[in-house]
Amino acid sequence: MKKTFFMTLIALSISGMSCAQSDTENTAKKQETVQQEFVKERRAQAKMAKNLIEQKVLKDAKKQAKQLKKEGWQPAPGTLPLEKQLTDVYTRMYTYEGRFPKYFIGRSSGRSTSAGMARKQALTRARVDVASQMKLEVAALTEETDMNTELSAGEVETVAKMVDTSQTMIQQSLGRTEVVLDIVRTTGGKTESQVAVSYDGNLAKETLLSIFEKEDAQIKQKLQDLLNK
């Protein structure tokens, strides 16, 4: 599933300064391999026909609803039935405008003796997930420059570094996320909350482009062309 690639890429992106040179090289190779898989999966989803998307949405939503119910999860008070929430999540997850996601879906969980605190933890982590996905989406698009040649190798590196160092700024811009999955369960005397948040793809583009506001106008224009294809 797409989320698997996101989480794997995030894990692989973390490397210690004390790693030996050989370990660093091995990590770099793994990162490159996983990113290639991510790009391949993303392209496949972007090209899916509408009827195939609808079939996959229903199949995935039904399958996960069954599993979540088995694990004791239920809709949070005042929210839609589980199957409907999951259908909305997967519909957004598989919807693209050109080569760029129409929505970014971040998903996470929290656990606390307080239901409110558990949900707050889950929301914070889900927004971090969205920010990480936005960064990886740019990496995927620039990885495709072998085919479209918008960016030179040096410009690809510049874009990657700037987006990477702007992770905190990206996270701070995600106040307008929409909660599309809100479920809870009680285990061991504590409440667990699991949420998924949706962030509009057009807002994501604006946020990413704002990183380059003071940079070379040519790079910003090329990135804008990539994001809008």
mmCIF file with all atom_site columns, C-alpha atoms in Angstrom:
data_model
loop_
_atom_site.group_PDB
_atom_site.id
_atom_site.type_symbol
_atom_site.label_atom_id
_atom_site.label_alt_id
_atom_site.label_comp_id
_atom_site.label_asym_id
_atom_site.label_entity_id
_atom_site.label_seq_id
_atom_site.pdbx_PDB_ins_code
_atom_site.Cartn_x
_atom_site.Cartn_y
_atom_site.Cartn_z
_atom_site.occupancy
_atom_site.B_iso_or_equiv
_atom_site.pdbx_formal_charge
_atom_site.auth_seq_id
_atom_site.auth_comp_id
_atom_site.auth_asym_id
_atom_site.auth_atom_id
_atom_site.pdbx_PDB_model_num
ATOM 1   C CA . MET A 1 1   ? 0.000   0.000  0.000   1.00 0.00 ? 1   MET A CA 1
ATOM 2   C CA . LYS A 1 2   ? 1.095   3.555  -0.646  1.00 0.00 ? 2   LYS A CA 1
ATOM 3   C CA . LYS A 1 3   ? 1.472   4.319  3.062   1.00 0.00 ? 3   LYS A CA 1
ATOM 4   C CA . THR A 1 4   ? 3.971   1.482  3.397   1.00 0.00 ? 4   THR A CA 1
ATOM 5   C CA . PHE A 1 5   ? 6.294   3.242  0.957   1.00 0.00 ? 5   PHE A CA 1
ATOM 6   C CA . PHE A 1 6   ? 5.903   6.535  2.827   1.00 0.00 ? 6   PHE A CA 1
ATOM 7   C CA . MET A 1 7   ? 6.766   5.056  6.225   1.00 0.00 ? 7   MET A CA 1
ATOM 8   C CA . THR A 1 8   ? 9.647   3.006  4.824   1.00 0.00 ? 8   THR A CA 1
ATOM 9   C CA . LEU A 1 9   ? 11.117  6.055  3.129   1.00 0.00 ? 9   LEU A CA 1
ATOM 10  C CA . ILE A 1 10  ? 10.833  8.075  6.322   1.00 0.00 ? 10  ILE A CA 1
ATOM 11  C CA . ALA A 1 11  ? 12.661  5.349  8.264   1.00 0.00 ? 11  ALA A CA 1
ATOM 12  C CA . LEU A 1 12  ? 15.399  5.101  5.663   1.00 0.00 ? 12  LEU A CA 1
ATOM 13  C CA . SER A 1 13  ? 15.905  8.866  5.579   1.00 0.00 ? 13  SER A CA 1
ATOM 14  C CA . ILE A 1 14  ? 17.199  8.858  9.176   1.00 0.00 ? 14  ILE A CA 1
ATOM 15  C CA . SER A 1 15  ? 20.946  8.186  9.384   1.00 0.00 ? 15  SER A CA 1
ATOM 16  C CA . GLY A 1 16  ? 23.319  8.868  12.264  1.00 0.00 ? 16  GLY A CA 1
ATOM 17  C CA . MET A 1 17  ? 26.406  11.081 11.930  1.00 0.00 ? 17  MET A CA 1
ATOM 18  C CA . SER A 1 18  ? 28.459  8.331  13.544  1.00 0.00 ? 18  SER A CA 1
ATOM 19  C CA . CYS A 1 19  ? 27.697  5.709  10.881  1.00 0.00 ? 19  CYS A CA 1
ATOM 20  C CA . ALA A 1 20  ? 30.670  4.262  9.079   1.00 0.00 ? 20  ALA A CA 1
ATOM 21  C CA . GLN A 1 21  ? 31.184  5.221  5.443   1.00 0.00 ? 21  GLN A CA 1
ATOM 22  C CA . SER A 1 22  ? 30.191  1.742  4.265   1.00 0.00 ? 22  SER A CA 1
ATOM 23  C CA . ASP A 1 23  ? 26.946  1.886  6.263   1.00 0.00 ? 23  ASP A CA 1
ATOM 24  C CA . THR A 1 24  ? 26.179  5.311  4.797   1.00 0.00 ? 24  THR A CA 1
ATOM 25  C CA . GLU A 1 25  ? 26.670  4.018  1.271   1.00 0.00 ? 25  GLU A CA 1
ATOM 26  C CA . ASN A 1 26  ? 24.468  0.992  1.954   1.00 0.00 ? 26  ASN A CA 1
ATOM 27  C CA . THR A 1 27  ? 21.757  3.236  3.385   1.00 0.00 ? 27  THR A CA 1
ATOM 28  C CA . ALA A 1 28  ? 21.943  5.507  0.330   1.00 0.00 ? 28  ALA A CA 1
ATOM 29  C CA . LYS A 1 29  ? 21.506  2.500  -1.961  1.00 0.00 ? 29  LYS A CA 1
ATOM 30  C CA . LYS A 1 30  ? 18.503  1.313  0.046   1.00 0.00 ? 30  LYS A CA 1
ATOM 31  C CA . GLN A 1 31  ? 16.988  4.795  -0.067  1.00 0.00 ? 31  GLN A CA 1
ATOM 32  C CA . GLU A 1 32  ? 17.376  4.889  -3.833  1.00 0.00 ? 32  GLU A CA 1
ATOM 33  C CA . THR A 1 33  ? 15.790  1.457  -4.256  1.00 0.00 ? 33  THR A CA 1
ATOM 34  C CA . VAL A 1 34  ? 12.801  2.250  -2.046  1.00 0.00 ? 34  VAL A CA 1
ATOM 35  C CA . GLN A 1 35  ? 12.283  5.625  -3.714  1.00 0.00 ? 35  GLN A CA 1
ATOM 36  C CA . GLN A 1 36  ? 12.207  3.920  -7.114  1.00 0.00 ? 36  GLN A CA 1
ATOM 37  C CA . GLU A 1 37  ? 9.503   1.601  -5.785  1.00 0.00 ? 37  GLU A CA 1
ATOM 38  C CA . PHE A 1 38  ? 7.588   4.584  -4.420  1.00 0.00 ? 38  PHE A CA 1
ATOM 39  C CA . VAL A 1 39  ? 7.735   6.346  -7.791  1.00 0.00 ? 39  VAL A CA 1
ATOM 40  C CA . LYS A 1 40  ? 6.581   3.198  -9.558  1.00 0.00 ? 40  LYS A CA 1
ATOM 41  C CA . GLU A 1 41  ? 3.614   2.772  -7.196  1.00 0.00 ? 41  GLU A CA 1
ATOM 42  C CA . ARG A 1 42  ? 2.668   6.446  -7.418  1.00 0.00 ? 42  ARG A CA 1
ATOM 43  C CA . ARG A 1 43  ? 2.706   6.411  -11.205 1.00 0.00 ? 43  ARG A CA 1
ATOM 44  C CA . ALA A 1 44  ? 0.534   3.300  -11.255 1.00 0.00 ? 44  ALA A CA 1
ATOM 45  C CA . GLN A 1 45  ? -2.054  4.872  -8.962  1.00 0.00 ? 45  GLN A CA 1
ATOM 46  C CA . ALA A 1 46  ? -2.103  8.139  -10.930 1.00 0.00 ? 46  ALA A CA 1
ATOM 47  C CA . LYS A 1 47  ? -2.880  6.189  -14.127 1.00 0.00 ? 47  LYS A CA 1
ATOM 48  C CA . MET A 1 48  ? -5.663  4.032  -12.687 1.00 0.00 ? 48  MET A CA 1
ATOM 49  C CA . ALA A 1 49  ? -8.971  4.324  -14.549 1.00 0.00 ? 49  ALA A CA 1
ATOM 50  C CA . LYS A 1 50  ? -11.939 5.691  -12.591 1.00 0.00 ? 50  LYS A CA 1
ATOM 51  C CA . ASN A 1 51  ? -13.784 2.361  -12.516 1.00 0.00 ? 51  ASN A CA 1
ATOM 52  C CA . LEU A 1 52  ? -10.666 0.582  -11.235 1.00 0.00 ? 52  LEU A CA 1
ATOM 53  C CA . ILE A 1 53  ? -10.215 3.217  -8.541  1.00 0.00 ? 53  ILE A CA 1
ATOM 54  C CA . GLU A 1 54  ? -13.811 2.752  -7.392  1.00 0.00 ? 54  GLU A CA 1
ATOM 55  C CA . GLN A 1 55  ? -13.343 -1.013 -7.232  1.00 0.00 ? 55  GLN A CA 1
ATOM 56  C CA . LYS A 1 56  ? -10.111 -0.669 -5.255  1.00 0.00 ? 56  LYS A CA 1
ATOM 57  C CA . VAL A 1 57  ? -11.655 1.873  -2.869  1.00 0.00 ? 57  VAL A CA 1
ATOM 58  C CA . LEU A 1 58  ? -14.569 -0.407 -2.007  1.00 0.00 ? 58  LEU A CA 1
ATOM 59  C CA . LYS A 1 59  ? -12.343 -3.460 -1.676  1.00 0.00 ? 59  LYS A CA 1
ATOM 60  C CA . ASP A 1 60  ? -9.760  -1.754 0.536   1.00 0.00 ? 60  ASP A CA 1
ATOM 61  C CA . ALA A 1 61  ? -12.358 0.018  2.703   1.00 0.00 ? 61  ALA A CA 1
ATOM 62  C CA . LYS A 1 62  ? -14.328 -3.170 3.304   1.00 0.00 ? 62  LYS A CA 1
ATOM 63  C CA . LYS A 1 63  ? -11.201 -5.186 4.077   1.00 0.00 ? 63  LYS A CA 1
ATOM 64  C CA . GLN A 1 64  ? -9.798  -2.667 6.545   1.00 0.00 ? 64  GLN A CA 1
ATOM 65  C CA . ALA A 1 65  ? -13.151 -2.037 8.234   1.00 0.00 ? 65  ALA A CA 1
ATOM 66  C CA . LYS A 1 66  ? -13.400 -5.741 8.941   1.00 0.00 ? 66  LYS A CA 1
ATOM 67  C CA . GLN A 1 67  ? -9.902  -5.835 10.404  1.00 0.00 ? 67  GLN A CA 1
ATOM 68  C CA . LEU A 1 68  ? -10.373 -2.711 12.537  1.00 0.00 ? 68  LEU A CA 1
ATOM 69  C CA . LYS A 1 69  ? -13.651 -3.988 13.979  1.00 0.00 ? 69  LYS A CA 1
ATOM 70  C CA . LYS A 1 70  ? -11.930 -7.250 14.823  1.00 0.00 ? 70  LYS A CA 1
ATOM 71  C CA . GLU A 1 71  ? -9.298  -5.251 16.737  1.00 0.00 ? 71  GLU A CA 1
ATOM 72  C CA . GLY A 1 72  ? -11.984 -3.427 18.725  1.00 0.00 ? 72  GLY A CA 1
ATOM 73  C CA . TRP A 1 73  ? -12.016 -0.093 16.903  1.00 0.00 ? 73  TRP A CA 1
ATOM 74  C CA . GLN A 1 74  ? -15.266 1.840  16.519  1.00 0.00 ? 74  GLN A CA 1
ATOM 75  C CA . PRO A 1 75  ? -16.264 5.269  15.188  1.00 0.00 ? 75  PRO A CA 1
ATOM 76  C CA . ALA A 1 76  ? -15.673 8.154  17.579  1.00 0.00 ? 76  ALA A CA 1
ATOM 77  C CA . PRO A 1 77  ? -18.915 9.611  19.020  1.00 0.00 ? 77  PRO A CA 1
ATOM 78  C CA . GLY A 1 78  ? -20.753 11.768 16.489  1.00 0.00 ? 78  GLY A CA 1
ATOM 79  C CA . THR A 1 79  ? -18.842 10.494 13.440  1.00 0.00 ? 79  THR A CA 1
ATOM 80  C CA . LEU A 1 80  ? -19.879 8.462  10.390  1.00 0.00 ? 80  LEU A CA 1
ATOM 81  C CA . PRO A 1 81  ? -19.939 4.641  10.318  1.00 0.00 ? 81  PRO A CA 1
ATOM 82  C CA . LEU A 1 82  ? -16.515 3.047  9.928   1.00 0.00 ? 82  LEU A CA 1
ATOM 83  C CA . GLU A 1 83  ? -17.032 1.820  6.343   1.00 0.00 ? 83  GLU A CA 1
ATOM 84  C CA . LYS A 1 84  ? -18.097 5.282  5.173   1.00 0.00 ? 84  LYS A CA 1
ATOM 85  C CA . GLN A 1 85  ? -15.111 6.961  6.825   1.00 0.00 ? 85  GLN A CA 1
ATOM 86  C CA . LEU A 1 86  ? -12.707 4.487  5.236   1.00 0.00 ? 86  LEU A CA 1
ATOM 87  C CA . THR A 1 87  ? -14.363 4.855  1.826   1.00 0.00 ? 87  THR A CA 1
ATOM 88  C CA . ASP A 1 88  ? -13.732 8.596  2.015   1.00 0.00 ? 88  ASP A CA 1
ATOM 89  C CA . VAL A 1 89  ? -10.094 8.015  3.068   1.00 0.00 ? 89  VAL A CA 1
ATOM 90  C CA . TYR A 1 90  ? -9.334  5.648  0.192   1.00 0.00 ? 90  TYR A CA 1
ATOM 91  C CA . THR A 1 91  ? -11.231 7.719  -2.390  1.00 0.00 ? 91  THR A CA 1
ATOM 92  C CA . ARG A 1 92  ? -9.046  10.708 -1.564  1.00 0.00 ? 92  ARG A CA 1
ATOM 93  C CA . MET A 1 93  ? -5.910  8.601  -1.361  1.00 0.00 ? 93  MET A CA 1
ATOM 94  C CA . TYR A 1 94  ? -6.317  7.333  -4.924  1.00 0.00 ? 94  TYR A CA 1
ATOM 95  C CA . THR A 1 95  ? -7.396  10.633 -6.505  1.00 0.00 ? 95  THR A CA 1
ATOM 96  C CA . TYR A 1 96  ? -4.832  12.532 -8.588  1.00 0.00 ? 96  TYR A CA 1
ATOM 97  C CA . GLU A 1 97  ? -4.780  15.704 -10.644 1.00 0.00 ? 97  GLU A CA 1
ATOM 98  C CA . GLY A 1 98  ? -2.238  14.979 -13.324 1.00 0.00 ? 98  GLY A CA 1
ATOM 99  C CA . ARG A 1 99  ? 0.760   13.466 -11.567 1.00 0.00 ? 99  ARG A CA 1
ATOM 100 C CA . PHE A 1 100 ? 0.157   15.167 -8.218  1.00 0.00 ? 100 PHE A CA 1
ATOM 101 C CA . PRO A 1 101 ? -2.196  13.911 -5.460  1.00 0.00 ? 101 PRO A CA 1
ATOM 102 C CA . LYS A 1 102 ? -5.442  15.826 -5.136  1.00 0.00 ? 102 LYS A CA 1
ATOM 103 C CA . TYR A 1 103 ? -5.252  15.147 -1.398  1.00 0.00 ? 103 TYR A CA 1
ATOM 104 C CA . PHE A 1 104 ? -2.544  14.125 1.039   1.00 0.00 ? 104 PHE A CA 1
ATOM 105 C CA . ILE A 1 105 ? -3.741  11.670 3.675   1.00 0.00 ? 105 ILE A CA 1
ATOM 106 C CA . GLY A 1 106 ? -1.807  11.484 6.935   1.00 0.00 ? 106 GLY A CA 1
ATOM 107 C CA . ARG A 1 107 ? -2.687  8.796  9.414   1.00 0.00 ? 107 ARG A CA 1
ATOM 108 C CA . SER A 1 108 ? -1.558  8.047  12.975  1.00 0.00 ? 108 SER A CA 1
ATOM 109 C CA . SER A 1 109 ? -2.688  7.122  16.475  1.00 0.00 ? 109 SER A CA 1
ATOM 110 C CA . GLY A 1 110 ? -2.354  8.175  20.118  1.00 0.00 ? 110 GLY A CA 1
ATOM 111 C CA . ARG A 1 111 ? -2.900  6.524  23.495  1.00 0.00 ? 111 ARG A CA 1
ATOM 112 C CA . SER A 1 112 ? -3.670  8.098  26.867  1.00 0.00 ? 112 SER A CA 1
ATOM 113 C CA . THR A 1 113 ? -5.867  7.873  29.947  1.00 0.00 ? 113 THR A CA 1
ATOM 114 C CA . SER A 1 114 ? -7.590  10.927 28.494  1.00 0.00 ? 114 SER A CA 1
ATOM 115 C CA . ALA A 1 115 ? -9.579  10.500 25.268  1.00 0.00 ? 115 ALA A CA 1
ATOM 116 C CA . GLY A 1 116 ? -8.922  14.132 24.364  1.00 0.00 ? 116 GLY A CA 1
ATOM 117 C CA . MET A 1 117 ? -5.174  13.786 24.846  1.00 0.00 ? 117 MET A CA 1
ATOM 118 C CA . ALA A 1 118 ? -5.058  10.562 22.819  1.00 0.00 ? 118 ALA A CA 1
ATOM 119 C CA . ARG A 1 119 ? -6.822  12.278 19.927  1.00 0.00 ? 119 ARG A CA 1
ATOM 120 C CA . LYS A 1 120 ? -4.544  15.328 20.160  1.00 0.00 ? 120 LYS A CA 1
ATOM 121 C CA . GLN A 1 121 ? -1.475  13.070 19.935  1.00 0.00 ? 121 GLN A CA 1
ATOM 122 C CA . ALA A 1 122 ? -2.940  11.267 16.925  1.00 0.00 ? 122 ALA A CA 1
ATOM 123 C CA . LEU A 1 123 ? -3.736  14.519 15.095  1.00 0.00 ? 123 LEU A CA 1
ATOM 124 C CA . THR A 1 124 ? -0.261  15.938 15.673  1.00 0.00 ? 124 THR A CA 1
ATOM 125 C CA . ARG A 1 125 ? 1.406   12.789 14.367  1.00 0.00 ? 125 ARG A CA 1
ATOM 126 C CA . ALA A 1 126 ? -0.948  12.556 11.383  1.00 0.00 ? 126 ALA A CA 1
ATOM 127 C CA . ARG A 1 127 ? 0.016   16.082 10.318  1.00 0.00 ? 127 ARG A CA 1
ATOM 128 C CA . VAL A 1 128 ? 3.686   15.151 10.581  1.00 0.00 ? 128 VAL A CA 1
ATOM 129 C CA . ASP A 1 129 ? 2.878   12.225 8.278   1.00 0.00 ? 129 ASP A CA 1
ATOM 130 C CA . VAL A 1 130 ? 1.331   14.633 5.737   1.00 0.00 ? 130 VAL A CA 1
ATOM 131 C CA . ALA A 1 131 ? 4.432   16.847 5.817   1.00 0.00 ? 131 ALA A CA 1
ATOM 132 C CA . SER A 1 132 ? 6.658   13.817 5.217   1.00 0.00 ? 132 SER A CA 1
ATOM 133 C CA . GLN A 1 133 ? 4.498   12.716 2.297   1.00 0.00 ? 133 GLN A CA 1
ATOM 134 C CA . MET A 1 134 ? 4.718   16.158 0.697   1.00 0.00 ? 134 MET A CA 1
ATOM 135 C CA . LYS A 1 135 ? 8.510   16.013 0.900   1.00 0.00 ? 135 LYS A CA 1
ATOM 136 C CA . LEU A 1 136 ? 8.564   12.537 -0.629  1.00 0.00 ? 136 LEU A CA 1
ATOM 137 C CA . GLU A 1 137 ? 6.168   13.558 -3.387  1.00 0.00 ? 137 GLU A CA 1
ATOM 138 C CA . VAL A 1 138 ? 8.598   16.254 -4.490  1.00 0.00 ? 138 VAL A CA 1
ATOM 139 C CA . ALA A 1 139 ? 11.385  13.658 -4.403  1.00 0.00 ? 139 ALA A CA 1
ATOM 140 C CA . ALA A 1 140 ? 9.284   11.396 -6.616  1.00 0.00 ? 140 ALA A CA 1
ATOM 141 C CA . LEU A 1 141 ? 8.546   14.144 -9.125  1.00 0.00 ? 141 LEU A CA 1
ATOM 142 C CA . THR A 1 142 ? 12.172  15.228 -9.371  1.00 0.00 ? 142 THR A CA 1
ATOM 143 C CA . GLU A 1 143 ? 13.168  11.565 -9.729  1.00 0.00 ? 143 GLU A CA 1
ATOM 144 C CA . GLU A 1 144 ? 11.138  11.558 -12.941 1.00 0.00 ? 144 GLU A CA 1
ATOM 145 C CA . THR A 1 145 ? 13.256  14.283 -14.544 1.00 0.00 ? 145 THR A CA 1
ATOM 146 C CA . ASP A 1 146 ? 15.014  11.613 -16.578 1.00 0.00 ? 146 ASP A CA 1
ATOM 147 C CA . MET A 1 147 ? 11.812  11.576 -18.598 1.00 0.00 ? 147 MET A CA 1
ATOM 148 C CA . ASN A 1 148 ? 10.810  15.239 -18.615 1.00 0.00 ? 148 ASN A CA 1
ATOM 149 C CA . THR A 1 149 ? 14.148  17.066 -18.083 1.00 0.00 ? 149 THR A CA 1
ATOM 150 C CA . GLU A 1 150 ? 12.626  20.090 -16.294 1.00 0.00 ? 150 GLU A CA 1
ATOM 151 C CA . LEU A 1 151 ? 15.382  20.130 -13.679 1.00 0.00 ? 151 LEU A CA 1
ATOM 152 C CA . SER A 1 152 ? 19.119  19.603 -14.001 1.00 0.00 ? 152 SER A CA 1
ATOM 153 C CA . ALA A 1 153 ? 20.921  17.275 -11.605 1.00 0.00 ? 153 ALA A CA 1
ATOM 154 C CA . GLY A 1 154 ? 22.158  20.255 -9.600  1.00 0.00 ? 154 GLY A CA 1
ATOM 155 C CA . GLU A 1 155 ? 18.675  21.754 -9.402  1.00 0.00 ? 155 GLU A CA 1
ATOM 156 C CA . VAL A 1 156 ? 17.231  18.428 -8.250  1.00 0.00 ? 156 VAL A CA 1
ATOM 157 C CA . GLU A 1 157 ? 19.749  18.418 -5.406  1.00 0.00 ? 157 GLU A CA 1
ATOM 158 C CA . THR A 1 158 ? 18.922  22.020 -4.509  1.00 0.00 ? 158 THR A CA 1
ATOM 159 C CA . VAL A 1 159 ? 15.189  21.290 -4.404  1.00 0.00 ? 159 VAL A CA 1
ATOM 160 C CA . ALA A 1 160 ? 15.709  18.176 -2.268  1.00 0.00 ? 160 ALA A CA 1
ATOM 161 C CA . LYS A 1 161 ? 17.887  19.997 0.262   1.00 0.00 ? 161 LYS A CA 1
ATOM 162 C CA . MET A 1 162 ? 15.532  22.964 0.588   1.00 0.00 ? 162 MET A CA 1
ATOM 163 C CA . VAL A 1 163 ? 12.428  20.842 1.039   1.00 0.00 ? 163 VAL A CA 1
ATOM 164 C CA . ASP A 1 164 ? 14.258  18.676 3.563   1.00 0.00 ? 164 ASP A CA 1
ATOM 165 C CA . THR A 1 165 ? 15.404  21.630 5.664   1.00 0.00 ? 165 THR A CA 1
ATOM 166 C CA . SER A 1 166 ? 11.896  23.161 5.496   1.00 0.00 ? 166 SER A CA 1
ATOM 167 C CA . GLN A 1 167 ? 10.157  20.190 7.136   1.00 0.00 ? 167 GLN A CA 1
ATOM 168 C CA . THR A 1 168 ? 9.217   22.194 10.238  1.00 0.00 ? 168 THR A CA 1
ATOM 169 C CA . MET A 1 169 ? 7.800   25.046 8.166   1.00 0.00 ? 169 MET A CA 1
ATOM 170 C CA . ILE A 1 170 ? 5.716   22.572 6.168   1.00 0.00 ? 170 ILE A CA 1
ATOM 171 C CA . GLN A 1 171 ? 4.299   21.043 9.356   1.00 0.00 ? 171 GLN A CA 1
ATOM 172 C CA . GLN A 1 172 ? 3.392   24.479 10.708  1.00 0.00 ? 172 GLN A CA 1
ATOM 173 C CA . SER A 1 173 ? 1.404   25.245 7.548   1.00 0.00 ? 173 SER A CA 1
ATOM 174 C CA . LEU A 1 174 ? -0.970  22.290 7.987   1.00 0.00 ? 174 LEU A CA 1
ATOM 175 C CA . GLY A 1 175 ? -3.592  23.965 10.155  1.00 0.00 ? 175 GLY A CA 1
ATOM 176 C CA . ARG A 1 176 ? -6.269  23.518 7.505   1.00 0.00 ? 176 ARG A CA 1
ATOM 177 C CA . THR A 1 177 ? -6.269  19.718 7.510   1.00 0.00 ? 177 THR A CA 1
ATOM 178 C CA . GLU A 1 178 ? -9.624  17.933 7.532   1.00 0.00 ? 178 GLU A CA 1
ATOM 179 C CA . VAL A 1 179 ? -10.242 14.894 9.741   1.00 0.00 ? 179 VAL A CA 1
ATOM 180 C CA . VAL A 1 180 ? -11.585 12.085 7.524   1.00 0.00 ? 180 VAL A CA 1
ATOM 181 C CA . LEU A 1 181 ? -11.131 9.129  9.882   1.00 0.00 ? 181 LEU A CA 1
ATOM 182 C CA . ASP A 1 182 ? -11.791 9.300  13.617  1.00 0.00 ? 182 ASP A CA 1
ATOM 183 C CA . ILE A 1 183 ? -11.979 6.003  15.522  1.00 0.00 ? 183 ILE A CA 1
ATOM 184 C CA . VAL A 1 184 ? -11.384 4.887  19.109  1.00 0.00 ? 184 VAL A CA 1
ATOM 185 C CA . ARG A 1 185 ? -10.992 1.842  21.334  1.00 0.00 ? 185 ARG A CA 1
ATOM 186 C CA . THR A 1 186 ? -10.218 1.159  24.990  1.00 0.00 ? 186 THR A CA 1
ATOM 187 C CA . THR A 1 187 ? -7.435  -1.215 25.991  1.00 0.00 ? 187 THR A CA 1
ATOM 188 C CA . GLY A 1 188 ? -5.710  -1.708 29.326  1.00 0.00 ? 188 GLY A CA 1
ATOM 189 C CA . GLY A 1 189 ? -7.666  1.111  30.923  1.00 0.00 ? 189 GLY A CA 1
ATOM 190 C CA . LYS A 1 190 ? -6.494  3.630  28.324  1.00 0.00 ? 190 LYS A CA 1
ATOM 191 C CA . THR A 1 191 ? -8.133  5.162  25.287  1.00 0.00 ? 191 THR A CA 1
ATOM 192 C CA . GLU A 1 192 ? -6.552  4.747  21.864  1.00 0.00 ? 192 GLU A CA 1
ATOM 193 C CA . SER A 1 193 ? -7.410  7.193  19.107  1.00 0.00 ? 193 SER A CA 1
ATOM 194 C CA . GLN A 1 194 ? -6.679  6.685  15.423  1.00 0.00 ? 194 GLN A CA 1
ATOM 195 C CA . VAL A 1 195 ? -7.189  9.475  12.912  1.00 0.00 ? 195 VAL A CA 1
ATOM 196 C CA . ALA A 1 196 ? -6.564  10.274 9.277   1.00 0.00 ? 196 ALA A CA 1
ATOM 197 C CA . VAL A 1 197 ? -6.342  13.858 8.089   1.00 0.00 ? 197 VAL A CA 1
ATOM 198 C CA . SER A 1 198 ? -6.698  15.185 4.552   1.00 0.00 ? 198 SER A CA 1
ATOM 199 C CA . TYR A 1 199 ? -4.760  18.141 3.151   1.00 0.00 ? 199 TYR A CA 1
ATOM 200 C CA . ASP A 1 200 ? -5.729  19.737 -0.154  1.00 0.00 ? 200 ASP A CA 1
ATOM 201 C CA . GLY A 1 201 ? -3.209  19.157 -2.947  1.00 0.00 ? 201 GLY A CA 1
ATOM 202 C CA . ASN A 1 202 ? -3.429  22.739 -4.203  1.00 0.00 ? 202 ASN A CA 1
ATOM 203 C CA . LEU A 1 203 ? -2.588  24.065 -0.741  1.00 0.00 ? 203 LEU A CA 1
ATOM 204 C CA . ALA A 1 204 ? 0.309   21.610 -0.663  1.00 0.00 ? 204 ALA A CA 1
ATOM 205 C CA . LYS A 1 205 ? 1.629   23.055 -3.928  1.00 0.00 ? 205 LYS A CA 1
ATOM 206 C CA . GLU A 1 206 ? 1.395   26.596 -2.546  1.00 0.00 ? 206 GLU A CA 1
ATOM 207 C CA . THR A 1 207 ? 3.258   25.551 0.602   1.00 0.00 ? 207 THR A CA 1
ATOM 208 C CA . LEU A 1 208 ? 6.025   23.812 -1.339  1.00 0.00 ? 208 LEU A CA 1
ATOM 209 C CA . LEU A 1 209 ? 6.472   26.718 -3.745  1.00 0.00 ? 209 LEU A CA 1
ATOM 210 C CA . SER A 1 210 ? 6.620   29.211 -0.865  1.00 0.00 ? 210 SER A CA 1
ATOM 211 C CA . ILE A 1 211 ? 9.868   27.523 0.229   1.00 0.00 ? 211 ILE A CA 1
ATOM 212 C CA . PHE A 1 212 ? 11.492  28.898 -2.934  1.00 0.00 ? 212 PHE A CA 1
ATOM 213 C CA . GLU A 1 213 ? 10.106  32.426 -2.603  1.00 0.00 ? 213 GLU A CA 1
ATOM 214 C CA . LYS A 1 214 ? 13.586  33.934 -2.122  1.00 0.00 ? 214 LYS A CA 1
ATOM 215 C CA . GLU A 1 215 ? 15.429  31.499 -4.360  1.00 0.00 ? 215 GLU A CA 1
ATOM 216 C CA . ASP A 1 216 ? 16.301  31.434 -8.040  1.00 0.00 ? 216 ASP A CA 1
ATOM 217 C CA . ALA A 1 217 ? 13.095  32.296 -9.923  1.00 0.00 ? 217 ALA A CA 1
ATOM 218 C CA . GLN A 1 218 ? 14.029  29.833 -12.644 1.00 0.00 ? 218 GLN A CA 1
ATOM 219 C CA . ILE A 1 219 ? 14.109  26.872 -10.235 1.00 0.00 ? 219 ILE A CA 1
ATOM 220 C CA . LYS A 1 220 ? 10.797  27.933 -8.702  1.00 0.00 ? 220 LYS A CA 1
ATOM 221 C CA . GLN A 1 221 ? 9.178   28.156 -12.140 1.00 0.00 ? 221 GLN A CA 1
ATOM 222 C CA . LYS A 1 222 ? 10.480  24.726 -13.136 1.00 0.00 ? 222 LYS A CA 1
ATOM 223 C CA . LEU A 1 223 ? 9.191   23.204 -9.897  1.00 0.00 ? 223 LEU A CA 1
ATOM 224 C CA . GLN A 1 224 ? 5.833   24.882 -10.421 1.00 0.00 ? 224 GLN A CA 1
ATOM 225 C CA . ASP A 1 225 ? 5.659   23.378 -13.916 1.00 0.00 ? 225 ASP A CA 1
ATOM 226 C CA . LEU A 1 226 ? 6.411   19.938 -12.465 1.00 0.00 ? 226 LEU A CA 1
ATOM 227 C CA . LEU A 1 227 ? 3.749   20.251 -9.763  1.00 0.00 ? 227 LEU A CA 1
ATOM 228 C CA . ASN A 1 228 ? 1.099   21.349 -12.259 1.00 0.00 ? 228 ASN A CA 1
ATOM 229 C CA . LYS A 1 229 ? 1.705   18.632 -14.875 1.00 0.00 ? 229 LYS A CA 1
#
